[in-house]
C-alpha atoms as one frame of an Amber mdcrd trajectory, in Angstrom:
protein
  93.704 251.014  69.122  94.716 247.922  67.510  91.736 244.956  67.895  93.009
 242.041  69.484  90.758 238.606  69.097  91.728 237.197  72.526  89.798 240.438
  74.581  87.332 240.580  72.603  86.410 237.027  72.775  86.781 237.229  76.241
  84.365 239.813  76.567  81.930 238.185  74.696  81.925 235.066  76.645  81.192
 237.565  79.735  78.250 238.402  78.166  77.187 234.799  77.491  77.424 233.409
  81.010  76.056 236.728  82.131  72.375 235.118  80.187  70.118 233.305  82.669
  70.081 229.961  80.275  73.440 230.000  79.545  75.324 227.181  80.941  79.824
 227.184  80.836  79.965 224.225  78.801  77.415 225.366  76.082  79.601 228.600
  75.951  82.721 227.009  75.347  81.421 225.025  72.569  79.652 228.409  71.120
  83.283 229.763  71.266  85.454 226.842  69.885  82.967 227.470  66.564  83.654
 231.097  66.485  87.379 230.425  66.593  87.052 228.331  63.382  84.823 230.462
  61.624  87.289 233.538  62.418  90.089 231.631  60.759  88.043 230.675  57.578
  86.800 234.474  57.555  90.491 235.633  57.964  91.470 233.478  54.787  88.933
 235.077  52.845  90.859 238.533  53.276  88.664 240.144  55.865  90.472 242.085
  58.696  90.622 240.797  62.464  87.458 243.221  63.381  85.584 242.606  60.862
  85.964 238.581  60.462  85.303 238.574  64.479  82.321 240.486  63.948  80.947
 238.129  61.179  82.050 234.494  62.937  80.176 235.992  66.202  76.601 236.450
  63.943  76.675 232.939  62.506  77.095 231.532  65.671  74.678 233.601  67.060
  71.209 232.676  65.697  68.571 230.950  67.906  70.800 231.182  70.854  67.963
 231.727  73.467  65.983 228.968  72.549  69.311 226.530  71.638  70.612 227.477
  75.393  67.167 226.284  76.623  67.686 222.835  74.934  70.847 222.421  76.719
  69.555 223.451  80.295  66.565 221.110  79.653  69.226 218.386  78.923  71.876
 218.876  81.619  69.279 219.423  84.093  67.887 215.681  83.704  69.191 213.364
  86.665  72.503 212.938  86.544  73.940 209.001  85.786  77.055 208.507  86.258
  78.061 206.428  83.140  80.885 203.814  82.536  83.908 203.862  80.553  81.930
 201.719  77.617  78.684 203.438  77.633  80.956 207.092  77.768  81.717 206.640
  74.356  78.094 206.004  72.981  76.934 209.096  74.812  79.691 211.293  73.516
  79.665 209.391  69.999  77.138 211.702  68.922  78.831 214.739  69.846  81.783
 213.761  68.436  80.011 212.960  65.203  78.357 216.332  65.089  81.504 218.069
  65.611  83.426 216.039  63.244  80.845 217.138  60.446  81.201 220.879  61.619
  84.511 221.178  61.154  84.513 218.878  57.327  82.002 221.249  56.575  84.535
 224.051  56.384  87.817 224.062  54.756  85.681 222.604  52.091  88.595 222.793
  49.064  90.964 220.955  51.636  88.904 218.409  53.205  87.647 217.520  49.603
  91.495 216.818  48.665  91.845 214.920  51.678  88.343 213.349  50.672  89.925
 212.578  47.023  93.247 210.753  48.036  91.562 208.528  50.818  89.255 207.792
  47.981  92.119 207.258  45.604  94.292 205.364  48.333  91.126 203.238  49.719
  90.021 202.137  46.043  93.855 201.106  45.079  94.393 199.539  48.016  91.498
 197.507  48.402  91.920 196.722  44.458  95.495 195.155  45.262  94.251 193.379
  48.496  91.446 191.680  46.200  93.815 190.373  44.110  96.443 188.895  46.428
  93.446 187.322  48.624  92.280 185.692  44.980  96.582 184.695  44.339  96.585
 183.305  47.490  93.238 181.323  47.585  93.949 178.733  44.571  92.455 175.378
  45.554  90.708 176.680  48.865  87.358 175.787  48.187  88.335 172.105  48.004
  87.069 170.392  51.503  90.220 168.858  53.232  92.376 170.476  51.076  95.092
 170.105  53.921  94.841 166.656  53.234  95.327 166.874  49.063  98.384 166.689
  47.380  99.545 166.284  43.741 102.429 163.681  42.762 105.115 164.167  40.742
 108.283 163.092  40.075 112.164 164.193  39.489 113.806 162.295  36.603 117.277
 163.443  35.207 117.490 166.397  37.054 114.127 167.762  36.277 110.715 168.165
  37.850 107.749 166.658  36.368 103.878 167.102  37.194 102.806 164.444  34.933
 103.278 160.646  36.556 104.091 158.729  33.286 102.607 155.150  32.845 104.525
 152.024  32.650 104.343 151.836  28.775 104.052 155.723  28.146 101.531 155.911
  25.215 100.968 151.907  24.696  99.771 151.576  28.393  96.406 149.745  28.748
  93.431 150.375  31.043  94.821 147.246  33.332  98.668 149.112  33.705  96.976
 152.741  34.402  94.646 151.243  36.989  97.564 149.156  38.280  99.591 152.260
  39.138  96.859 154.367  40.539  95.139 151.619  42.449  98.554 150.973  43.600
  99.194 154.726  45.065  95.926 153.759  46.614  96.882 151.067  48.501  99.975
 153.041  50.101  99.264 152.687  53.885  98.237 156.840  54.500  96.464 156.813
  51.651  92.633 157.588  51.795  92.038 158.043  47.998  93.979 158.534  44.748
  92.548 159.588  41.345  94.435 160.534  37.936  93.271 162.277  34.921  94.887
 164.570  32.050  93.531 167.527  30.366  94.205 168.541  26.835  94.382 172.038
  26.277  94.239 172.346  22.174  90.883 172.683  20.640  89.431 169.154  19.721
  85.854 169.407  17.534  82.951 168.112  19.284  79.178 167.748  18.143  76.025
 167.874  20.265  72.624 169.072  19.538  73.377 169.520  15.774  76.547 171.837
  16.243  80.232 170.792  15.722  82.476 173.317  17.884  85.716 173.540  19.263
  86.574 172.626  22.846  89.389 173.256  25.229  90.423 171.594  28.105  89.051
 167.957  27.280  89.605 165.736  30.692  90.087 162.169  30.614  89.944 160.193
  33.841  89.376 156.437  33.945  89.056 156.641  37.619  85.296 158.793  37.827
  84.150 157.725  40.557  87.155 159.086  42.803  87.392 161.783  40.637  84.522
 163.571  42.004  84.942 162.700  45.207  88.470 163.922  45.615  87.606 167.820
  43.696  83.914 168.366  45.490  83.252 169.649  41.489  79.362 170.854  42.324
  76.229 169.616  40.095  73.592 171.455  38.485  72.324 168.152  36.839  73.173
 164.827  37.105  75.328 163.469  39.713  78.773 161.518  39.971  77.197 157.944
  40.193  75.791 158.169  36.711  79.094 159.034  35.704  80.820 156.379  37.036
  78.117 153.789  35.859  79.417 153.455  32.234  82.248 153.831  29.928  82.044
 157.178  27.609  80.428 159.368  30.022  80.644 162.765  29.834  79.886 166.084
  32.177  79.735 169.328  30.590  80.503 172.893  32.672  77.412 175.135  32.702
  79.623 177.023  30.210  79.786 174.652  27.744  76.211 173.183  28.307  75.338
 176.635  26.989  77.316 176.997  24.362  75.608 173.902  22.905  72.034 173.549
  24.490  71.404 177.262  24.096  70.658 179.792  27.297  68.127 177.947  28.224
  69.577 174.391  28.662  68.504 174.029  32.196  64.840 173.996  31.480  65.421
 171.362  28.698  66.981 168.004  30.204  69.879 167.227  28.280  71.017 164.082
  30.599  71.249 161.409  28.286  71.775 163.350  25.455  74.709 162.615  22.952
  77.817 164.089  21.856  80.323 162.830  19.489  84.379 163.016  19.944  87.138
 161.671  17.950  84.660 158.822  16.113  82.566 158.261  19.697  79.632 159.033
  21.116  79.516 159.904  24.910  76.174 159.911  27.017  75.794 163.426  28.858
  75.249 162.188  32.633  75.701 165.508  34.024  76.488 169.679  34.184  78.672
 171.060  36.955  79.237 174.538  38.129  81.983 176.091  35.765  85.439 175.372
  37.424  86.329 178.303  39.521  89.330 180.740  38.185  90.945 180.206  41.451
  91.456 176.351  40.465  95.126 175.106  39.545  93.216 173.413  36.127  90.319
 173.910  33.714  88.146 171.547  32.146  85.284 172.055  29.860  84.210 168.093
  29.528  85.099 165.266  31.674  85.030 162.013  29.965  84.945 158.919  31.607
  87.444 156.569  29.214  88.665 153.186  29.092  92.489 154.256  28.899  93.679
 157.580  29.130  95.476 158.634  25.729  98.556 160.001  27.222 102.268 158.674
  27.792 101.281 160.134  31.761  98.459 161.230  34.053  98.204 164.217  36.866
  97.850 161.668  39.905  96.234 162.860  43.073  95.939 161.547  46.597  94.284
 162.605  49.779  95.982 161.420  52.808  95.080 160.554  55.741  94.750 163.278
  58.972  97.846 163.659  60.832 100.150 161.884  58.218 103.679 163.241  57.325
 102.984 163.744  53.405 107.171 163.286  52.646 106.885 159.765  54.914 103.936
 159.148  52.407 106.105 159.967  49.343 109.056 157.970  50.625 106.523 154.824
  51.205 105.371 155.470  47.205 108.980 155.467  46.648 109.678 152.223  48.603
 106.917 150.420  46.542 107.430 151.814  43.153 108.163 148.005  41.941 104.685
 147.603  42.576 103.029 150.381  41.005 105.629 151.291  38.098 108.588 148.595
  37.493 110.364 150.348  34.905 110.291 153.294  36.507 111.947 152.138  39.393
 114.280 150.614  37.858 115.607 153.486  36.075 118.349 155.011  37.350 117.280
 158.338  35.926 114.325 158.099  38.440 115.196 160.029  41.850 111.987 159.879
  43.766 108.432 161.043  43.772 107.122 164.538  44.902 104.134 165.065  46.461
 103.080 168.705  46.785  99.787 169.896  48.598  97.284 171.448  46.249  96.810
 174.238  47.960 100.875 175.408  46.914 100.717 174.483  43.054  99.921 177.959
  42.099 102.431 180.073  43.765 105.361 177.306  44.823 105.659 174.916  41.915
 108.459 174.880  39.647 107.625 171.712  37.942 107.134 171.046  33.927 104.301
 170.771  32.100 101.902 172.815  34.605  98.319 172.615  33.729  98.182 176.605
  33.978 100.631 178.882  33.822 101.886 178.826  37.551 101.571 182.364  39.687
 104.365 184.239  40.624 105.159 185.385  44.524 107.524 187.975  43.614 105.205
 189.588  41.517 103.242 189.536  44.768 105.119 190.996  46.552 105.662 193.898
  44.349 101.832 195.082  43.907 101.730 194.932  47.385 104.902 197.251  47.552
 103.133 199.377  45.012  99.691 199.562  46.581 101.279 200.045  50.037 103.308
 202.754  48.381  99.781 204.699  47.253  98.129 204.140  50.895 101.639 205.462
  52.670 100.816 208.240  50.225  97.794 208.572  51.348  98.166 208.440  55.208
 101.139 211.184  54.840  98.572 213.576  52.901  96.010 213.306  55.455  98.718
 213.495  58.048 100.018 216.628  56.763  97.729 218.637  55.319  95.362 218.036
  58.916  98.298 219.110  61.137  98.432 222.425  58.805  94.710 223.023  58.872
  94.033 221.907  62.451  96.997 224.411  63.848  94.637 227.181  63.535  92.324
 225.374  65.734  94.797 226.007  68.670  92.343 228.420  70.466  89.825 225.668
  70.438  91.559 223.130  71.748  93.248 225.755  74.529  89.540 226.281  75.469
  88.608 222.743  75.917  91.922 221.987  78.019  91.238 225.021  79.651  88.046
 223.816  80.904  88.988 220.530  81.733  88.971 218.612  78.136  91.861 215.685
  78.604  94.186 214.680  75.856  92.096 211.374  75.017  89.593 213.063  74.591
  90.787 215.850  72.003  92.586 212.533  70.473  89.082 210.925  69.964  87.741
 214.264  68.525  90.448 213.919  65.345  90.401 210.411  65.130  86.831 211.087
  64.756  86.520 213.365  61.618  89.377 211.069  60.250  87.189 208.223  61.067
  84.191 209.621  59.114  85.922 210.994  56.167  87.445 207.296  55.373  84.090
 206.035  56.081  82.101 208.440  53.758  84.477 207.521  50.997  82.899 203.804
  50.901  80.231 204.651  48.528  82.245 206.125  46.372  85.116 203.789  46.386
  82.445 200.978  45.828  81.498 202.704  42.605  84.878 202.898  41.408  85.202
 198.693  41.999  82.545 197.904  40.425  83.942 200.251  37.193  87.190 199.019
  37.400  87.312 195.257  38.208  86.270 194.122  35.405  88.567 196.072  33.208
  91.431 194.554  36.050  90.089 190.889  35.259  90.441 191.155  31.324  93.826
 192.595  31.971  95.240 190.328  34.585  93.288 187.252  33.765  91.816 186.539
  36.937  88.176 186.691  37.981  87.706 189.280  40.885  83.627 189.465  41.719
  82.406 192.635  43.560  79.655 190.717  44.608  81.547 188.650  47.586  80.727
 189.464  50.447  84.462 189.758  51.799  84.897 193.138  50.161  82.803 194.826
  52.456  84.612 193.164  54.910  87.881 194.178  53.364  86.207 197.709  52.100
  85.053 198.571  55.959  88.179 197.316  57.812  90.561 199.261  55.314  88.593
 202.049  55.560  88.896 202.153  59.668  92.833 201.414  59.509  93.275 204.252
  56.577  91.122 206.580  58.900  92.783 205.418  62.279  96.551 205.626  61.205
  95.821 208.976  58.982  94.169 210.726  61.938  96.357 209.389  64.670  99.498
 211.287  64.381  97.362 214.608  63.993  95.421 213.969  67.048  98.256 213.121
  69.302 100.412 216.405  67.878  97.670 218.782  69.003  96.700 216.653  71.743
  99.797 216.922  73.359 100.005 220.688  73.159 100.500 222.361  76.256  97.696
 224.967  76.767  99.855 227.970  77.230 101.643 226.823  73.825  98.417 225.929
  72.083  97.343 230.086  72.997 100.249 231.527  71.407  99.170 231.476  68.172
  99.111 229.016  65.053 101.771 226.243  65.073 101.899 226.087  61.133 103.611
 229.722  61.206 106.201 228.426  63.962 108.023 225.459  62.154 110.945 227.771
  61.334 113.714 226.206  58.921 114.679 223.153  61.329 112.966 219.637  61.035
 109.591 219.723  60.929 106.929 217.035  61.213 105.533 218.651  57.539 109.486
 218.573  55.912 109.711 214.927  57.341 106.223 213.781  55.744 107.199 215.643
  52.312 110.429 213.966  52.254 108.720 210.599  52.860 106.488 211.308  50.243
 109.464 212.031  47.817 111.458 208.694  48.483 108.317 206.914  47.793 107.743
 208.363  44.692 111.051 208.220  43.570 111.264 204.499  44.866 107.975 203.729
  42.417 109.433 206.125  39.606 112.612 204.238  39.751 110.764 200.789  40.012
 108.672 201.594  36.790 111.786 203.057  34.750 113.859 199.652  35.471 111.052
 197.316  34.468 110.029 198.734  31.663 113.754 199.419  30.746 113.783 195.494
  30.761 110.816 194.946  28.942 112.092 197.301  26.293 115.746 194.772  26.020
 113.296 191.695  26.097 111.186 193.005  23.018 114.654 194.390  21.368 117.568
 191.340  22.334 118.793 189.543  19.739 116.991 185.879  20.268 119.507 183.880
  17.776 116.361 183.688  15.379 113.831 185.943  13.269 110.628 186.361  15.437
 108.519 187.702  13.304 106.687 186.312  10.075 106.122 182.456  11.070 102.745
 181.170  12.076 102.485 177.446  13.278  99.402 175.399  11.743  98.235 172.469
  14.185  98.417 169.107  11.790  99.007 166.054  13.652  98.972 163.824  10.370
 101.330 161.888   8.407 104.069 163.148   5.732 101.198 162.823   3.115  98.844
 164.319   4.208 101.219 167.293   4.919 103.131 167.248   1.636  99.705 167.631
   0.432  98.731 170.703   2.959 102.233 172.541   1.923 101.819 171.861  -1.640
  98.726 174.063  -1.236  99.920 176.155   1.255 103.046 177.185  -1.207 100.310
 178.373  -3.814  99.079 181.407  -1.896 100.600 184.760  -2.433 102.798 186.221
   0.082 104.180 182.789   1.771 107.642 182.056   1.607 108.091 178.657   2.901
 106.701 175.811   4.801 107.876 173.798   7.071 107.836 171.422  10.490 109.236
 170.617  13.805 109.874 171.532  16.730 108.157 174.910  17.553 109.596 177.616
  19.370 109.085 180.378  21.584 107.773 177.745  24.574 108.140 176.784  28.319
 110.845 174.449  28.697 110.867 170.838  28.327 112.271 167.710  29.291 116.265
 167.637  28.857 118.136 164.546  27.426 120.966 163.036  28.219 124.318 162.495
  26.567 128.045 161.809  26.149 130.942 162.196  23.722 131.493 159.218  22.168
 134.659 157.351  23.705 134.033 159.091  26.798 132.752 158.293  30.244 131.058
 161.411  31.776 127.181 161.615  31.135 125.648 165.355  31.210 121.824 165.640
  31.731 121.418 169.217  30.471 120.613 169.141  26.713 117.267 170.067  24.461
 116.816 168.276  21.660 114.839 170.067  18.686 113.666 168.638  15.566 113.303
 171.287  12.531 113.082 170.523   8.698 115.926 172.712   6.824 112.934 174.667
   5.563 111.637 175.687   9.007 115.850 176.164   9.544 116.194 178.720   6.676
 112.742 180.409   7.750 113.815 181.079  11.013 116.991 182.443  10.393 119.060
 180.340  12.237 122.977 180.779  11.929 124.811 177.556  11.166 128.503 176.206
  10.017 126.413 174.545   7.026 124.818 177.327   4.995 124.829 175.392   1.935
 122.587 172.961   3.112 120.663 174.535   4.813 119.979 176.892   1.524 120.119
 173.518  -0.233 117.919 170.607   1.014 117.378 168.691  -1.836 121.295 167.993
  -2.024 121.355 167.675   1.493 121.554 164.467   3.713 118.379 162.996   4.752
 119.441 164.616   8.120 122.343 165.978  10.211 122.786 167.356  13.759 124.269
 170.392  15.076 125.587 171.430  18.005 124.653 175.192  19.789 127.410 177.375
  20.396 127.172 176.400  24.344 127.538 172.794  23.809 130.565 173.070  21.576
 132.516 175.591  24.008 131.528 173.232  26.604 132.836 169.936  25.194 135.824
 171.748  23.472 136.880 172.917  27.320 135.578 169.914  29.156 138.160 167.458
  26.621 140.490 169.638  25.499 139.835 169.776  21.736 139.082 172.460  19.106
 136.013 173.512  16.888 137.308 170.864  13.670 138.644 168.115  15.968 134.451
 168.021  17.058 133.299 168.202  13.752 132.447 164.412  13.235 132.776 163.309
  16.517 129.844 160.711  17.793 127.625 161.414  20.423 125.528 159.126  22.366
 121.930 160.289  23.614 120.422 158.344  26.445 123.452 156.362  26.770 121.455
 154.382  29.932 119.236 152.799  27.369 120.487 149.736  25.304 118.639 148.309
  23.042 118.019 144.631  24.040 117.977 143.348  20.066 121.004 144.492  19.033
 123.083 145.394  22.008 124.136 149.249  20.885 124.173 152.114  23.513 121.807
 154.910  23.310 121.453 156.999  20.205 124.318 157.297  18.360 124.686 160.327
  16.086 127.882 162.144  14.293 128.123 166.247  15.117 127.482 167.461  11.649
 128.260 171.768  12.047 127.278 173.989  14.512 124.753 176.791  15.323 124.740
 180.082  17.260 123.026 179.993  20.725 119.389 180.683  20.332 116.913 181.201
  23.005 114.038 179.357  22.594 112.430 179.592  25.748 112.315 183.067  27.751
 115.503 185.507  28.793 114.677 183.991  32.226 116.284 180.734  31.137 119.594
 180.651  30.715 121.054 179.217  27.250 121.915 175.615  28.062 123.142 172.686
  26.021 121.061 172.040  22.296 120.830 169.650  19.185 118.936 170.469  16.439
 118.108 167.772  13.887 118.228 168.880  10.319 115.981 166.627   7.939 114.324
 166.685   4.966 111.172 164.579   4.683 109.236 164.315   8.129 107.231 161.083
   9.183 104.284 162.657  11.608 103.641 166.147  11.573 102.325 167.540  14.615
 103.080 171.176  13.633 103.123 172.938   9.966 105.707 176.033  10.137 104.472
 178.772   6.974 106.826 181.341   6.831 104.780 184.652   5.209 105.798 187.741
   3.768 103.014 190.287   3.701 101.020 192.695   6.175  97.534 191.416   5.500
  97.560 188.325   7.920  93.536 188.337   7.950  93.617 187.420   4.306  96.363
 185.339   4.308  94.822 183.191   7.358  91.558 183.000   5.455  93.612 181.520
   2.576  95.728 179.564   4.654  92.240 178.014   6.919  90.852 177.350   2.873
  93.234 174.956   2.129  93.519 173.490   6.019  89.366 172.387   5.334  90.859
 170.696   2.065  92.199 167.900   4.040  88.975 166.617   5.450  90.333 166.452
   8.854  88.457 165.802  11.851  90.022 168.222  13.746  89.583 172.202  14.881
  91.668 174.814  13.147  94.250 176.447  15.096  97.285 178.636  14.585  99.761
 180.125  16.534 102.139 183.261  15.605 105.753 182.835  16.743 105.753 186.470
  17.688 102.541 185.719  20.082 104.166 182.687  21.429 107.322 184.746  22.242
 105.172 187.549  23.743 103.097 185.391  25.852 106.294 184.187  27.857 106.538
 187.409  28.683 103.169 188.489  30.124 103.677 189.012  33.276 106.291 191.181
  32.736 104.224 193.574  30.749 101.139 193.554  33.263 103.698 194.521  35.766
 105.295 197.272  33.602 101.930 198.072  33.013 100.512 198.236  36.161 103.849
 200.695  37.448 103.008 202.955  34.909  99.498 203.344  35.710 100.240 203.357
  39.928 103.335 205.934  38.817 100.519 208.009  37.471  98.149 207.684  40.488
 100.816 207.973  43.160 101.988 211.087  41.069  98.292 212.126  41.207  97.885
 211.909  45.082 100.926 213.264  45.916 100.529 216.350  43.909  96.965 217.232
  44.871  98.425 217.057  48.493 101.189 219.674  47.963  99.064 221.281  45.541
  96.659 221.843  48.704  99.354 222.193  51.628 101.210 224.983  49.217  97.987
 226.121  49.107  97.400 226.626  52.508 100.681 227.793  53.413 100.893 230.381
  50.657  97.779 232.007  52.295  98.849 231.960  55.598 102.461 233.763  54.547
 100.496 236.651  52.641 101.644 239.002  55.185 105.382 237.981  54.005 104.645
 238.105  50.505 103.567 241.256  50.632 106.262 242.725  52.626 108.951 241.195
  50.074 107.056 242.009  46.843 106.944 245.864  48.516 110.519 245.113  48.969
 110.988 244.217  45.185 111.088 240.677  44.990 109.272 239.692  41.662 107.711
 236.576  40.917 110.170 234.251  40.519 112.581 234.936  43.057 108.956 234.568
  45.428 108.353 231.116  43.789 111.913 230.018  44.192 111.749 230.790  47.441
 108.519 228.433  48.013 110.678 225.438  46.394 113.868 226.004  47.672 113.187
 224.011  50.671 112.314 221.163  48.517 115.386 220.785  46.778 117.185 219.463
  49.929 114.293 217.610  50.683 114.228 215.812  47.289 118.610 214.794  47.997
 117.340 213.735  51.267 114.550 211.593  49.646 116.868 209.902  46.942 119.753
 208.883  49.444 116.913 207.020  51.268 114.719 205.450  48.357 117.993 204.556
  46.020 119.784 201.825  48.192 116.025 200.245  48.876 114.925 200.644  45.206
 118.089 199.188  43.913 118.034 196.092  46.443 114.550 194.986  45.297 115.238
 195.827  41.814 118.252 193.329  41.724 116.216 190.622  43.336 113.493 190.999
  40.704 116.086 190.906  37.876 118.005 187.662  39.257 115.219 185.799  37.886
 116.197 186.708  34.292 119.535 185.141  32.691 119.710 187.795  30.904 118.499
 191.764  31.322 119.740 194.739  31.791 122.675 196.436  33.958 121.342 198.612
  36.664 122.036 202.494  35.374 122.260 204.756  39.048 120.860 207.480  36.759
 117.810 206.035  36.778 117.691 207.436  39.921 118.220 210.753  38.885 115.946
 210.453  36.418 113.165 209.371  38.839 114.017 212.077  40.691 114.136 215.100
  37.954 110.446 214.064  37.063 109.288 213.998  41.072 110.767 217.522  41.330
 109.998 218.489  37.580 106.472 217.723  38.652 105.915 218.537  42.027 107.846
 222.095  41.414 105.454 222.689  38.677 102.192 222.193  40.831 104.251 223.744
  43.751 104.903 226.834  41.236 101.424 227.300  40.213  99.781 227.967  43.026
 102.197 230.153  44.620 101.830 232.609  41.134  97.957 232.078  42.166  98.362
 233.251  45.979 101.321 235.896  44.655  99.230 237.573  42.182  96.185 237.569
  44.387  97.810 239.312  47.995  95.877 242.233  48.557  97.474 245.296  50.193
  95.268 245.259  53.620  96.748 242.086  54.517  99.669 243.790  55.760  97.717
 245.728  58.008  96.867 242.167  59.586  98.306 240.998  62.917 100.398 237.908
  62.954
């Protein structure tokens, strides 16, 4: 006679209830526990009767004493609790039951735990990064009232507000301008400054060090009132009391005065810069990474030594910023008279300081601005990992807990309602999610320093918000992960629950398990496609022909006249491996101001051209193709200077004025025709077209090539950058020799170099970071998906041992069995491609639209992504299936399905 588990359990239940101390409620708990252990023993290979006996023995110890304790508790005076207190009364029971179930099926719960840890870790990392990027300048008091001013000039927007007189503007003119802004009705405060990014030599405490980001201001009181920087030593009043005072940041104080600077009284110490002495009047905390600008020293100077300033205003509460901008324009004749009279001035720009980092498109930003597109991509990628985590848990939980149908049925039979069943399953998922927090925090402590270095950010594990985010996300993941399994199993009717394992009755139709796996495949294909497209665009950027040689050229800062340049040039040309020395505009940079121009004897004025100045040697070293190669190759016989125009401008003028290329040669171009020399009456700055050159991508490939003039010349007057060509792999030795030649000049300047190739790479730093992040997150996503698939396959193949055994007896070989288990995934993959392809195509198209020069979207990428996904998935499924197939015992054929 075959063994019947339901009959055996019913007989044992009668035995339990026959005991004097046994209550029906506790008997149900014991039987539910027995069913859990019974299923575990079946999976271990025991037959039904042996599994029942072993499970009964496991739940029987100390039964009498436990029942007495249960009776003692339940015999106490009955208190009718409120709905809220019921939760707290039942919570210990939920937790106890959850821990009991989590302690069983350890392998599968460990998979769920690992998946939750990874999902929570990377989701939290993404949220911290997005929070960091969106919190710029939020630390300033009244930040909603504080604005930066810019100006629209020609067709470009500038973050620098120009002075009347530009570089030559005296202190009085500069102060008149900023005070004029403060006198606008509705403006409470106005200040300005300028920061100089290149390193400068500063001497203090007998140390001469190169300091970057020196800040100059002649509105010292208002500067510190506006920005609220926190003083560690000294104060803003001392800084403002007299000229030539300086405030250091904490890091600079440490550089000059050592780690114990705070114990020493450095206030009143002298610092020397640019042949001037400055008195140290304060030390402030380091500038937060979430500030839209940095500085290491703030100097109170007589006048700002630049052609303009960074100007800021604080407006009164409830004032409309656009109304303020209009008032500024209406009063520009009192603020900057020449600017108000310029036909190129299109108006002032007012921008809240919190919008600068992510919403600015102006020239000459203090820091490279962020990009909301990359935040969206980062959020989507981390969201994919989160969804994979949740779907992993959901799928595996449904499969595992489907074997608990008898337990759920018994609970319902004895009065348990659907909400109670749901709460029990949610308690298990929440507990597992919350248990992941310690490991997640440890992971963050390890990951964040590396992430900060790679992304150039300053995330902090000591920030209190991290715990709030961690618990909040853990609760959300726990709820989302456990909700569907809880509802799915909680809604089943009692009769259906007693019919057996729900997983076995999935059939060949559309099941929840298949839907979730399809969803996972779609996510993986989408992420894999995104990664392939991003890195394909990066490869294109690295190999695209940009019209000049990006290698073997280094720039050295000079900032001196022609005599010093020629001395330096002659010394450097003696160095082995140096192929040439030139000067001029550095390439591989961000866009700068354009110029207006018109073709002589025509009226139409254009404002879309860039001016580039290069010595003949620089043109030659850069390998720019021109129509005047003989002149470029023999600068000794060349004219003093010659202007050539690029192919884009050539085609534009030919089309606009119906000219041939030969007819353009020798024609006059007038730059800045809006300007007239008061002494000579000459309009603009005329020159003749001396030749043409092939288009070059001076900026990043995000920028479309526009008209450009190159003025090639023999001898420079003032040289800011010396360009050195080289042909050697030993760049370290080369730099040592160039630095030695530089020091012979005895300049009071910091030696600073910049490789052209590095300048170009810097233009694509965000894209390279995105490519690396995509690769990393793709690997993580595939890992999460594969471990979930491995666990699910292991569980399902174990449940189908009898089917596997029968098929083996009927002659099925290993390959046929593996193909059978993989077959259903092929159709799911096809559906996933249909879902993922259009969404990914749209997203990638939006990103690529930010590039003027880009790859074409090859639809075969989706096929490659699908092949990668199915290869990894099929490999994992096949290995697990093969292991189970080989391990199937003959006695499984004796088990009752």
